[in-house]
Coordinates of C-alpha atoms in Angstrom, one line a residue:
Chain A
X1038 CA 70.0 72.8 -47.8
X1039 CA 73.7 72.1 -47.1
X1040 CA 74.5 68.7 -48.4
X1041 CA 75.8 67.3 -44.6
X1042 CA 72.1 67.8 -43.0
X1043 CA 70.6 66.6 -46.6
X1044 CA 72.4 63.1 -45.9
X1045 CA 71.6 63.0 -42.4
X1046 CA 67.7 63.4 -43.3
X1047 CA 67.9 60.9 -45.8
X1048 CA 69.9 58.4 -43.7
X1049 CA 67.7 59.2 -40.9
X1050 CA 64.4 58.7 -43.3
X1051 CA 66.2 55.3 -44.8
X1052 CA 66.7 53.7 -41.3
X1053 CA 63.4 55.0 -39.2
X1054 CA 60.7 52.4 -40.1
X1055 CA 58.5 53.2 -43.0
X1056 CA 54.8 52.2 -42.8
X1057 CA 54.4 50.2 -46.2
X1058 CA 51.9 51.7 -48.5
X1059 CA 48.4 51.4 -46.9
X1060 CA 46.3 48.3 -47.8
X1061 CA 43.4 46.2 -46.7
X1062 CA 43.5 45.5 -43.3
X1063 CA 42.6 42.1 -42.1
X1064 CA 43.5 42.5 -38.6
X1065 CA 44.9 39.1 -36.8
X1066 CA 46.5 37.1 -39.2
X1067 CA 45.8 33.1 -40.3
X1068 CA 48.6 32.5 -38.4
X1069 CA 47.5 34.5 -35.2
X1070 CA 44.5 32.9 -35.5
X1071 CA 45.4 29.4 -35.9
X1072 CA 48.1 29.6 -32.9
X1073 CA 45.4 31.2 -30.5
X1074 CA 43.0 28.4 -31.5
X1075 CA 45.7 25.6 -30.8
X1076 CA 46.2 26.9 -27.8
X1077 CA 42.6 27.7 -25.9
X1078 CA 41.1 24.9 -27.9
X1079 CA 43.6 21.7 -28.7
X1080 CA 40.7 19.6 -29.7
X1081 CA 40.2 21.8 -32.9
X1082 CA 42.8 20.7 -36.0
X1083 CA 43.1 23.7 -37.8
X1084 CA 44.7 24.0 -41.1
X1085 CA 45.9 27.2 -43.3
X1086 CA 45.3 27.1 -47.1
X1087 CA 46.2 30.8 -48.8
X1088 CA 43.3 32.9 -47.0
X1089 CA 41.6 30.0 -45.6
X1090 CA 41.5 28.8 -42.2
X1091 CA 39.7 25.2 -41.2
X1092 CA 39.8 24.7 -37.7
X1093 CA 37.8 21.0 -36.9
X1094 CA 37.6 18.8 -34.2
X1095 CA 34.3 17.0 -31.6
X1096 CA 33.6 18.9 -28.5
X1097 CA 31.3 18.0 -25.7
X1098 CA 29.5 21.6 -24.2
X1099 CA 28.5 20.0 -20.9
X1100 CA 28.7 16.7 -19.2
X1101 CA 25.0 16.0 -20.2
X1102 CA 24.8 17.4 -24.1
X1103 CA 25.8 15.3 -27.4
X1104 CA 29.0 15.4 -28.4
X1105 CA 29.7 17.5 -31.8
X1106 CA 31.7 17.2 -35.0
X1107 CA 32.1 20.9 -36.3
X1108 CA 34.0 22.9 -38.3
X1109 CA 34.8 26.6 -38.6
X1110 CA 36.0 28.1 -41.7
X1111 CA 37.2 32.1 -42.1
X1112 CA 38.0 33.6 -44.7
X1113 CA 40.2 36.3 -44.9
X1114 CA 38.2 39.7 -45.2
X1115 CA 34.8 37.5 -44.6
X1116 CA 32.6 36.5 -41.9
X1117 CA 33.6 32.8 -40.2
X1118 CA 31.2 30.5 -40.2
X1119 CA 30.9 27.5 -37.9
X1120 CA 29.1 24.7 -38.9
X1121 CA 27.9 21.4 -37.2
X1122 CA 28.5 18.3 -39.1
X1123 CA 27.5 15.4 -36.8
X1124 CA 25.1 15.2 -35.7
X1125 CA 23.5 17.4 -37.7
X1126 CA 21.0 19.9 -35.9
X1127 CA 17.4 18.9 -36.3
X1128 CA 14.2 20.9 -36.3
X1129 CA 11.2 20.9 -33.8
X1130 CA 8.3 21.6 -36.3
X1131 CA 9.6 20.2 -40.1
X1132 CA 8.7 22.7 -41.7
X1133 CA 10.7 25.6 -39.6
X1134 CA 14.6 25.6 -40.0
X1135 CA 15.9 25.7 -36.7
X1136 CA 16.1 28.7 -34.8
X1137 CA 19.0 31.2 -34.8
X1138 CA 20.3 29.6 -37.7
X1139 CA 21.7 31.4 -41.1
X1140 CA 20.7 29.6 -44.2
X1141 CA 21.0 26.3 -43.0
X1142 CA 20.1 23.8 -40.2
X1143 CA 24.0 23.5 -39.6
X1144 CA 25.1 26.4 -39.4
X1145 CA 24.3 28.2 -36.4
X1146 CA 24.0 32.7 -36.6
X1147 CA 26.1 32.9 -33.3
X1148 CA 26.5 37.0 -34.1
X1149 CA 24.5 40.2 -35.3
X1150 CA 26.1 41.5 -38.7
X1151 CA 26.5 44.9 -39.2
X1152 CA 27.4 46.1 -35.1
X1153 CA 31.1 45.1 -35.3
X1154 CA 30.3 42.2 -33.1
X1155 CA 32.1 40.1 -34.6
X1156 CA 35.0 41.4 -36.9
X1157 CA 38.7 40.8 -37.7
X1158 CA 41.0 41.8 -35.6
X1159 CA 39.1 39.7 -32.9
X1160 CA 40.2 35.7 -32.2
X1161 CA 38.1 33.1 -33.3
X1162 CA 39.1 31.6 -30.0
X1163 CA 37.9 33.8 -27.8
X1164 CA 34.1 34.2 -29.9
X1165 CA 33.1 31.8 -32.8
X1166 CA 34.1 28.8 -30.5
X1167 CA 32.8 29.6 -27.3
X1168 CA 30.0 30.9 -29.2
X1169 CA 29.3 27.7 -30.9
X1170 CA 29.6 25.6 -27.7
X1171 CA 26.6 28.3 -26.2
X1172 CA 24.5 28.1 -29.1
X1173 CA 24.3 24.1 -28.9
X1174 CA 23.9 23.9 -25.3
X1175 CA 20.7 26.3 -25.9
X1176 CA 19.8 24.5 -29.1
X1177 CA 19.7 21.3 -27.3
X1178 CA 17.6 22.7 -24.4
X1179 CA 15.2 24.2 -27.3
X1180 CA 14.6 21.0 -28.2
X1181 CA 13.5 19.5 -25.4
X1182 CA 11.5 22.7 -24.1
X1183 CA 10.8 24.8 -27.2
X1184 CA 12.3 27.7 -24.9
X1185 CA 15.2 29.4 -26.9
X1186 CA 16.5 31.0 -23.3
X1187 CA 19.5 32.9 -24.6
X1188 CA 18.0 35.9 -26.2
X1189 CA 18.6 37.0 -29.4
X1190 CA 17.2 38.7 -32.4
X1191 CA 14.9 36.6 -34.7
X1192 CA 12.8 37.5 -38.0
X1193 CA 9.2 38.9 -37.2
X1194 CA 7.9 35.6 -39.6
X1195 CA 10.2 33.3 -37.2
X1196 CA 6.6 31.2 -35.8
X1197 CA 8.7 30.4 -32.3
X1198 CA 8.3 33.6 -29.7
X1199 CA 11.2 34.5 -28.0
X1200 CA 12.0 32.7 -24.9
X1201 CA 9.3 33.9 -22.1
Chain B
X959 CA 27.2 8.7 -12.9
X960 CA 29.2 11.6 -14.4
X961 CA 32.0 12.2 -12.0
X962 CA 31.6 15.6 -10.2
X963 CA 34.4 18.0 -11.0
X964 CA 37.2 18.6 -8.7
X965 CA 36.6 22.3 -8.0
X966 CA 32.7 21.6 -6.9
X967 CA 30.5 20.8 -9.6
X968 CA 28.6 23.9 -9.6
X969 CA 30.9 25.0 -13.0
X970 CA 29.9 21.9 -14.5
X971 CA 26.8 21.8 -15.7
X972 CA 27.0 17.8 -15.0
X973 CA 24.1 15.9 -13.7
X974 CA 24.4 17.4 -10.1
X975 CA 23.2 20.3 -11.4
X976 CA 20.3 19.1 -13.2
X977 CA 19.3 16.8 -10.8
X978 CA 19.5 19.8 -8.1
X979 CA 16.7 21.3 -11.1
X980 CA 15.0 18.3 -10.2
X981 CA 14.6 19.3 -7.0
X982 CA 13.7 22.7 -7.2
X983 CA 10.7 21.9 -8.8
X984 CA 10.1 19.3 -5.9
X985 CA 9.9 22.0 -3.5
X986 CA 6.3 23.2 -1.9
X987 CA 5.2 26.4 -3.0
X988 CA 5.9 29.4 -1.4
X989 CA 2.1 29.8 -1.0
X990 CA 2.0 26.2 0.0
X991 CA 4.4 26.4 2.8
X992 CA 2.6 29.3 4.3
X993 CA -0.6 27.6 4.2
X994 CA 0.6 24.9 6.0
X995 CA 2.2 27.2 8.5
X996 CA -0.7 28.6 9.4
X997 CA -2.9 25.3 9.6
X998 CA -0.2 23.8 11.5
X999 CA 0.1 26.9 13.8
X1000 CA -3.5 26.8 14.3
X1001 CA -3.6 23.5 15.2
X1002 CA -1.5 23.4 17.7
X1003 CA -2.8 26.5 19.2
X1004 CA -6.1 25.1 19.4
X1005 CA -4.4 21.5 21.2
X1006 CA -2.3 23.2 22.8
X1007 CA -3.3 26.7 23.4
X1008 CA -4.9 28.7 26.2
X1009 CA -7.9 27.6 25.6
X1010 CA -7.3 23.6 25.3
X1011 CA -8.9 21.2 28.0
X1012 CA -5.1 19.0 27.0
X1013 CA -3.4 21.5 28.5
X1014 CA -3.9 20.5 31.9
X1015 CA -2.5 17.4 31.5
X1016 CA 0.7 18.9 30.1
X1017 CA 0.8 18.9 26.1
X1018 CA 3.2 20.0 23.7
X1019 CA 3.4 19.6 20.2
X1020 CA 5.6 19.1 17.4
X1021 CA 6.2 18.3 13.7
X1022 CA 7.7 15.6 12.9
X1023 CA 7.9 14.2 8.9
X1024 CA 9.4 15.3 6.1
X1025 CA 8.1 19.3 7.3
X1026 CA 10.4 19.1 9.8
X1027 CA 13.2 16.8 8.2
X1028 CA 13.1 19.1 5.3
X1029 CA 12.4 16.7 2.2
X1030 CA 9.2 17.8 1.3
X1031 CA 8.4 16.5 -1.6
X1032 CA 6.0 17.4 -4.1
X1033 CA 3.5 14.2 -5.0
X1034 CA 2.7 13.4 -8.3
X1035 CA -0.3 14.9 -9.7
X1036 CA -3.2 15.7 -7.6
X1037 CA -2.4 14.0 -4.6
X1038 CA -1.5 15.8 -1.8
X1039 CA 1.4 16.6 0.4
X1040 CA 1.3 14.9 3.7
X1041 CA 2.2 16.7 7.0
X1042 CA 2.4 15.2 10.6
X1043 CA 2.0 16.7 13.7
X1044 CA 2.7 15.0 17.1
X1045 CA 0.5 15.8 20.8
X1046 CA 2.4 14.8 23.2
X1047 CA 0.2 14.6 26.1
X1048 CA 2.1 14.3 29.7
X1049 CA 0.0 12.7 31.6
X1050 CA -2.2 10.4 29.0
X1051 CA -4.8 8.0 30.1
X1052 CA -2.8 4.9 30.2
X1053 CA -5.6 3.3 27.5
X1054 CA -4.0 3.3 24.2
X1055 CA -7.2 4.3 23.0
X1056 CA -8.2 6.8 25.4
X1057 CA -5.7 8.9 24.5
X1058 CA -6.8 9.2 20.9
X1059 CA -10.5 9.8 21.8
X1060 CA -9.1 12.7 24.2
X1061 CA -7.1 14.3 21.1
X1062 CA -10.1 13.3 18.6
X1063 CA -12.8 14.9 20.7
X1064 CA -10.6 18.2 21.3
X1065 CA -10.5 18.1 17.6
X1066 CA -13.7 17.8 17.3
X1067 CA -14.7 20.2 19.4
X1068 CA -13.6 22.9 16.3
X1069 CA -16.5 23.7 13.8
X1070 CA -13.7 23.4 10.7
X1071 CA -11.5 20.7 12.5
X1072 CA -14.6 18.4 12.6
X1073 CA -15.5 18.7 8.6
X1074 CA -11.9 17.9 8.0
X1075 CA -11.2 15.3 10.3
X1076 CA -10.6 11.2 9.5
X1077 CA -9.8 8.7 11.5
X1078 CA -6.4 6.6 11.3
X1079 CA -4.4 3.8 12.9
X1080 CA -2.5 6.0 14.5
X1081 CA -3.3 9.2 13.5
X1082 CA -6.1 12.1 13.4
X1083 CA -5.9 13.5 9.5
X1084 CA -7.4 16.6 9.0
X1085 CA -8.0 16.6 5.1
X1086 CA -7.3 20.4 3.7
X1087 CA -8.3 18.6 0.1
X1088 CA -6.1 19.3 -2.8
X1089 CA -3.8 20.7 -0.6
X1090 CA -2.2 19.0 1.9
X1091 CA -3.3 16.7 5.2
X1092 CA -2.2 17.2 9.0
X1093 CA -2.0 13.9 10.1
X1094 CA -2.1 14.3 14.4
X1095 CA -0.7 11.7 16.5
X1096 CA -1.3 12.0 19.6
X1097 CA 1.2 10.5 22.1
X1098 CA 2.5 10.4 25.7
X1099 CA 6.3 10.2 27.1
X1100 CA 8.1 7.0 27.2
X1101 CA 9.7 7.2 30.6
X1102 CA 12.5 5.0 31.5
X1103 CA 13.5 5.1 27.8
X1104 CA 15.9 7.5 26.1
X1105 CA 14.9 11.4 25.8
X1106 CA 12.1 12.0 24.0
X1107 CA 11.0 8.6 23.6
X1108 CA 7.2 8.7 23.1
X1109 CA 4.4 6.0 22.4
X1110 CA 1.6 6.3 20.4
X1111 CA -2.2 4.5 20.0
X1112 CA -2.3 2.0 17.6
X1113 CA -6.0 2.2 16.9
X1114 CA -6.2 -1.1 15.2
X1115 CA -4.2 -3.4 18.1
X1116 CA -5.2 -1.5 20.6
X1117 CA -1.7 -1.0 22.0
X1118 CA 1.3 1.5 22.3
X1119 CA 3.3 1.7 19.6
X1120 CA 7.0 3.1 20.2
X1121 CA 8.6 5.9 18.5
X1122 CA 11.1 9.1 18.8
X1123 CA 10.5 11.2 16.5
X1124 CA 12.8 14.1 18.1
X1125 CA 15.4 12.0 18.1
X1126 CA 15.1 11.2 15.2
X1127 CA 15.1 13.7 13.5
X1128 CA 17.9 14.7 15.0
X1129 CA 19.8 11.9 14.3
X1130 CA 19.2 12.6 10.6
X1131 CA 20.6 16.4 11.2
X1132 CA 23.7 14.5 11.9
X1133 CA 23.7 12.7 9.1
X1134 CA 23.1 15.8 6.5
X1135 CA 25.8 17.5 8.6
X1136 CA 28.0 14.8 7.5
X1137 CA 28.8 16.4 4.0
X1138 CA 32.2 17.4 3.7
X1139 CA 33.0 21.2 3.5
X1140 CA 30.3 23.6 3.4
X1141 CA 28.8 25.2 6.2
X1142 CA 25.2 24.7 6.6
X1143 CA 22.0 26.3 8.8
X1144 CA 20.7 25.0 12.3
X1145 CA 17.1 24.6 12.2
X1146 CA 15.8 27.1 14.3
X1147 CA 11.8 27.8 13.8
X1148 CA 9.5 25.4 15.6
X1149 CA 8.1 24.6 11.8
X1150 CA 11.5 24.7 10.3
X1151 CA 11.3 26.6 7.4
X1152 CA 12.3 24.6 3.6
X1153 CA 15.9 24.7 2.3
X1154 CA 16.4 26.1 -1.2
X1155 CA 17.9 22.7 -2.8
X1156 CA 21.2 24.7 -3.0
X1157 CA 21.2 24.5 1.0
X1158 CA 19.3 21.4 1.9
X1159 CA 22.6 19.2 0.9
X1160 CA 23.2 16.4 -1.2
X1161 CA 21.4 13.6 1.3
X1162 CA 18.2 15.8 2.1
X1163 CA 18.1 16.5 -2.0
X1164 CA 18.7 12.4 -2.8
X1165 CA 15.2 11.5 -0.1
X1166 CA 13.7 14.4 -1.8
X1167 CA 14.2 12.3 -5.2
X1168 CA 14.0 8.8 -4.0
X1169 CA 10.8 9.9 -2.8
X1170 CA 9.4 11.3 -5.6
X1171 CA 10.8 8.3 -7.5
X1172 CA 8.6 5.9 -5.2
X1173 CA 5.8 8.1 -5.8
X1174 CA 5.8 8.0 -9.5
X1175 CA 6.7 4.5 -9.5
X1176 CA 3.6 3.5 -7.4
X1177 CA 1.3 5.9 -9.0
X1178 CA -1.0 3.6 -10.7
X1179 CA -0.7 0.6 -8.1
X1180 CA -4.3 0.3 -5.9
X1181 CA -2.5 -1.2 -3.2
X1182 CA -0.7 0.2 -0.5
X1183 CA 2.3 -1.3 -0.8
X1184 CA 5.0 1.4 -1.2
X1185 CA 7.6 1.8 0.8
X1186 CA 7.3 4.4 3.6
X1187 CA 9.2 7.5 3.9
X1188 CA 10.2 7.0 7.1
X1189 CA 12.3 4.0 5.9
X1190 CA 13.4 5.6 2.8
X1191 CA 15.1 8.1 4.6
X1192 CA 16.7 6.0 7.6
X1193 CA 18.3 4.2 5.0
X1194 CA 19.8 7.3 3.0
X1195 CA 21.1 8.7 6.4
X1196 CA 22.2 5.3 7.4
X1197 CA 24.1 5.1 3.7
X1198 CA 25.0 8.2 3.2
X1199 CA 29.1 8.8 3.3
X1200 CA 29.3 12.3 3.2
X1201 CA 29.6 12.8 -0.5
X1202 CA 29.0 16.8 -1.6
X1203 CA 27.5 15.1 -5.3
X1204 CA 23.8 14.8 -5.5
X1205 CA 23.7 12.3 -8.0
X1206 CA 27.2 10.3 -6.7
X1207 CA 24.7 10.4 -3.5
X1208 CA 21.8 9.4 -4.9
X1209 CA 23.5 6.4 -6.9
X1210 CA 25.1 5.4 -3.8
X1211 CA 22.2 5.2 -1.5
X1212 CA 20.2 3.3 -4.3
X1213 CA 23.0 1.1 -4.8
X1214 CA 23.6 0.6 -0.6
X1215 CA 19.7 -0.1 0.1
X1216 CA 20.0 -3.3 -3.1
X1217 CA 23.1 -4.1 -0.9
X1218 CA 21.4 -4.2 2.6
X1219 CA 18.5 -6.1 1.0
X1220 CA 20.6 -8.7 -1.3
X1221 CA 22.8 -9.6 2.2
X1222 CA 19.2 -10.3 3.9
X1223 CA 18.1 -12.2 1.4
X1224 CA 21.2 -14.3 1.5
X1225 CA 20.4 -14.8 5.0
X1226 CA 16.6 -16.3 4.2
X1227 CA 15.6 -13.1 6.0
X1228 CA 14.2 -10.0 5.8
X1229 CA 15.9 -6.2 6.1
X1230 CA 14.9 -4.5 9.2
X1231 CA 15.1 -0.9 9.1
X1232 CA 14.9 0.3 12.4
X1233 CA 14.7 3.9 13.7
X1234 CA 18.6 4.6 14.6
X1235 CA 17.8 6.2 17.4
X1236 CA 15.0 3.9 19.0
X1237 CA 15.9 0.4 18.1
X1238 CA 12.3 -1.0 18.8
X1239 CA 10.8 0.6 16.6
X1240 CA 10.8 -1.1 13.4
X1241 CA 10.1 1.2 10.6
X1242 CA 9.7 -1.7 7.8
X1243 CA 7.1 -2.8 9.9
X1244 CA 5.0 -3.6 7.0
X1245 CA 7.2 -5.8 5.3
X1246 CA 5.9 -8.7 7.0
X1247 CA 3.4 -8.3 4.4
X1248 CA 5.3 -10.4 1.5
X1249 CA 3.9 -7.9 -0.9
X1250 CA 5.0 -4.7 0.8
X1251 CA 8.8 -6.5 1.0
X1252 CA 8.3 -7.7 -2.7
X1253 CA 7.9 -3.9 -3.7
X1254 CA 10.2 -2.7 -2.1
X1255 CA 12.3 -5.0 -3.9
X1256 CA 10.6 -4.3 -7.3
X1257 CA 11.7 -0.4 -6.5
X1258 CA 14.7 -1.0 -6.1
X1259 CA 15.3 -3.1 -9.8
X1260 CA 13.9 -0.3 -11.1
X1261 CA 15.8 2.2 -9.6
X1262 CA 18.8 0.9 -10.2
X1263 CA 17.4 0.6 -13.7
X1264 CA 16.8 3.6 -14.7
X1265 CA 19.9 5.2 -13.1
X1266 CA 21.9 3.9 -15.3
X1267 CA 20.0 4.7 -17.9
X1268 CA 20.4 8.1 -16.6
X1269 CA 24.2 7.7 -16.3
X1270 CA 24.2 6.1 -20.0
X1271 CA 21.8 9.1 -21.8
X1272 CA 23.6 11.5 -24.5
X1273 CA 22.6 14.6 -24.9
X1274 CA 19.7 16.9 -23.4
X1275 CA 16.9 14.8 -25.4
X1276 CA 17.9 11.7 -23.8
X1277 CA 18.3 12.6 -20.5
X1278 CA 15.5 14.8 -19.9
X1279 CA 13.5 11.6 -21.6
X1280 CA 14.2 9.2 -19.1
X1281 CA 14.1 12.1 -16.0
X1282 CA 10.3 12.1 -17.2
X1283 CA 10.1 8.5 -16.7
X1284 CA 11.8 8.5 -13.5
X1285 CA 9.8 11.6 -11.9
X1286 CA 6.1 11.8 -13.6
X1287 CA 4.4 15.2 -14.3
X1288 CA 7.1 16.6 -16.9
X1289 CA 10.1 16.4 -14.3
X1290 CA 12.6 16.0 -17.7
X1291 CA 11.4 19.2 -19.6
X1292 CA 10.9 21.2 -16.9
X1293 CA 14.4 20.6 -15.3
X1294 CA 16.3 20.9 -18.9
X1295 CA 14.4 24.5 -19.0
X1296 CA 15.9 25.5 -15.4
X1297 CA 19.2 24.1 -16.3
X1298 CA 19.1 25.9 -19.8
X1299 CA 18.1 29.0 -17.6
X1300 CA 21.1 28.8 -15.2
X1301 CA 23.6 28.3 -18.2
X1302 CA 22.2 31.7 -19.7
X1303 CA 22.5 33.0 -16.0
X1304 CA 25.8 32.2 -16.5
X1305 CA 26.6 33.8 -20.1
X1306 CA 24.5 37.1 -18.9
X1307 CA 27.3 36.9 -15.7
X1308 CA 30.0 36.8 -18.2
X1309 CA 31.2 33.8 -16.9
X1310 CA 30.6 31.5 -19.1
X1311 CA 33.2 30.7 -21.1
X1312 CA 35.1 27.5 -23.0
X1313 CA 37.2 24.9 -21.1
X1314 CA 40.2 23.6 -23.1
X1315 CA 38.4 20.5 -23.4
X1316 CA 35.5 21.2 -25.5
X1317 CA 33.0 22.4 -23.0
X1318 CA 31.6 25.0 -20.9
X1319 CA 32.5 26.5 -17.7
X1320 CA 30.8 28.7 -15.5
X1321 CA 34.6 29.3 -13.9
X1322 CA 36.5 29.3 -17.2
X1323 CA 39.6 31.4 -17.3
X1324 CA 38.5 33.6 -20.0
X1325 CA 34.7 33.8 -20.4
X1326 CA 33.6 34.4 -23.7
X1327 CA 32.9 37.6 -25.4
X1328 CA 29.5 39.2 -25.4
X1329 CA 27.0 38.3 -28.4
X1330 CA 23.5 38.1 -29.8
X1331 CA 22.6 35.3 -31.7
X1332 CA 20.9 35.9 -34.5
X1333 CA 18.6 34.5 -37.5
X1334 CA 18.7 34.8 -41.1

């Protein structure tokens, strides 16, 4: 190759912007996400801490529910999970965690693993925290009616039918 | 009372909404309605059909009540919902009396009618047990007086009582028409046919639930002392200012009827409620009878009560706890499940969606994102 076009295709490779070497991608960033929340949701505080996000704050779903205390945390390259601190969710039957829950009575399973419902290029703004408001306007109503009316997928051992 | 929203409180999922649940599960059956249709329509075939001795002497009938104010209103329980029918007869015998003997023997005179039928004051009931009653009145023009005045037998004193139904229940179309914005039906059918709560309007929904209130209230009391419909629902229309919020109206009127009664009792007298539209009729009639007034009184407490226990209640529990107490028969529950239901309506809509406040909108600028909710 004559050395003129051999410097042009270099300077031409130098200046054109190089995709960095390929690693794991975690879609929106902590800072993506923590600006969208601010912005749909200024009642959350939400804090960065290396690959941690805490967004936390008191919401009100409707006029007539409880108010809230909760907190969201994601990870970077995990699942978020929201959880409700105060008051804390209680069950109908004692012995039977509350429904559409996932390991705990506070934390609510607002999403089906494993279907890409959920995952990270999406904003928690626009799904975890509407999501949470839903699920405890429903949970509320469950309590007072045993009706779960929002649909869902439960375990077969789950004793409560799905909502008739 | 939770203030309604600006943009119309059906995005709010506030107490309007619930309370408007309320109300749907007030309303007469489908299956109800049409069986009361069809006694009605027979009825007043057989009084005033081709076959009817009445009419020679010029007889027309028409509802009058809470069938054709449209506030039906289901009773607590088993008792039963109460219909009324007036038979006006043009040219009565001019015996108070006599003209209920002719409308009793015509009813009589009908194999079914006469197993039914009981005699009233100043009605004929014809018992349809577990069901409903048609209560017949049977009545001749008031001339001289305005249109539509009428007079009906008071069996007891043996006189003419006066009364204008038509009128009034007219005047009390005016009154629900009252509510600012919306656009709403002109009754029509001769038996009008019952508003989905959505429709009736806030003043026809608050007599819906003031009723029902009265009738849980009095449940267990022997007496009859409870205050009438009649005079529960002159004084909502009379109170009513329009307001497009069920439970701002509903609050209001409760609030306007201790008013009316404090500033009589401050005068060392009693309220009159007379019908708007026929001044000598006194609709409170019965409060002469110190313990008729004292209950009405003692509903009124209570009412105001519980309403702001209502307007005090946090969260679903709570509120649907003291609906129960206010409405009998599982009122609470049973409008939490239909107000759970419309949320979900909502959410399956994609509507639903966060506010920037911390709650839920059915008119949120950018609903949420499909999900499943899930268990592990």
């Amino acid at each position: 190759m004559r050395r003129g076009v051999q410097r042009n295709l270099i300077r031409s490779i130098m200046t054109r912007s190089i995709p960095r070497a390929p690693f794991r991608d975690h879609g929106a960033s902590l800072a993506v996400q923590r600006r969208a929340l601010l912005a749909a949701h200024p009642w959350l505080s939400v804090t960065v801490q290396g690959t941690l996000l805490t967004a936390e704050g008191t919401c009100q779903p409707t006029p007539l529910t409880a108010r809230y205390r909760v907190r969201i945390g994601y990870r970077l390259g995990f699942s978020p999970v929201a959880e409700i601190l105060d008051p804390v969710p209680i069950r109908r039957d004692p012995r039977v965690r509350v429904i559409h829950t996932l390991g705990r009575d506070s934390v609510p399973c607002l999403f089906l693993p494993g279907v890409r419902e959920w995952h990270a290029r999406l904003l928690l703004a626009a799904t975890i925290v509407p999501w949470l408001l839903e699920w405890l306007v429903f949970y509320e109503a469950w309590h007072v009616t045993g009706n779960w009316v929002a649909g869902g997928v439960l375990p077969a051992n789950y004793p409560e039918a799905a909502s008739p | 009372m939770a203030m309604p929203s600006a943009a119309g409180s059906a995005s709010d999922f506030g107490l309007d909404d619930l309370l408007l649940d309320v109300c749907e599960e007030l309303q007469i059956t489908e299956t109800q309605e049409q069986r009361a249709r069809t006694a009605y329509g027979a009825v007043g075939e057989w009084l005033a059909g081709d076959g009817s001795p009445l009419r020679t002497l010029g007889v027309r009938v028409y509802p009058q009540g809470s069938l054709a104010l449209r506030t039906t209103t289901k009773p607590r329980g088993k008792e039963e919902y109460d219909l009324d029918i007036v038979c006006e007869v043009a040219r009565a015998p001019a015996s108070p009396l006599d003209l209920y003997d002719l409308v009793l023997r015509r009813l009589k005179q009908h194999a079914d009618y006469s197993k039914r039928l009981v005699e009233m004051k100043r009605c004929v009931r014809l018992d349809y047990a577990g069901d409903f009653h048609l209560d017949v009145l049977p009545g001749r023009p008031q001339h001289g007086g305005q249109p539509n005045a009428i007079q009906i037998p008071d069996t007891d004193l043996e006189q003419w009582h006066p009364t204008n139904p038509i009128e009034f229940i007219r005047w009390f179309e005016e009154q629900v028409r009252r509510q600012r914005s919306r656009v709403l039906k002109a009754m029509q059918a001769p038996l009008p046919a019952p508003l989905a709560p959505e429709v009736a309007g806030p003043l026809r929904n608050s007599v819906q639930l003031t009723k029902r209130y009265r009738d849980n209230q009095f449940y267990f009391v022997t007496e009859d002392v409870a205050p009438r419909s009649i005079v529960l629902t002159a004084l909502s229309g009379e109170i009513y200012d329009g307001s497009e919020s069920l439970s701002e109206t509903f609050a209001n009127v409760a609030a306007g009827m201790m008013q009316r009664k404090r500033e009589a009792d401050s005068r060392h007298q009693r309220l009159v409620v007379r019908n708007p539209v026929s001044p000598s009729e006194d609709f409170s009639e019965r409060w002469v009878d110190p313990r008729c007034y004292q209950a009405f009184g003692d509903l009124l407490s209570a009412l105001a009560v519980d309403l702001a226990r209502l307007q005090r209640a946090r969260g679903l529990g709570e509120v649907s706890r003291v609906l129960d107490e206010m409405f009998g028969d599982n009122l609470g529950v049973r409008s939490v499940d239909r107000y759970s239901r419309r949320v979900q309506a909502a959410r399956e809509r994609r509507v639903l969606g966060p506010t920037a406040m911390g709650g839920l909108s059915s008119a949120a600028r950018r609903p949420a994102q499909p999900h499943t909710f899930h268990h592990d």
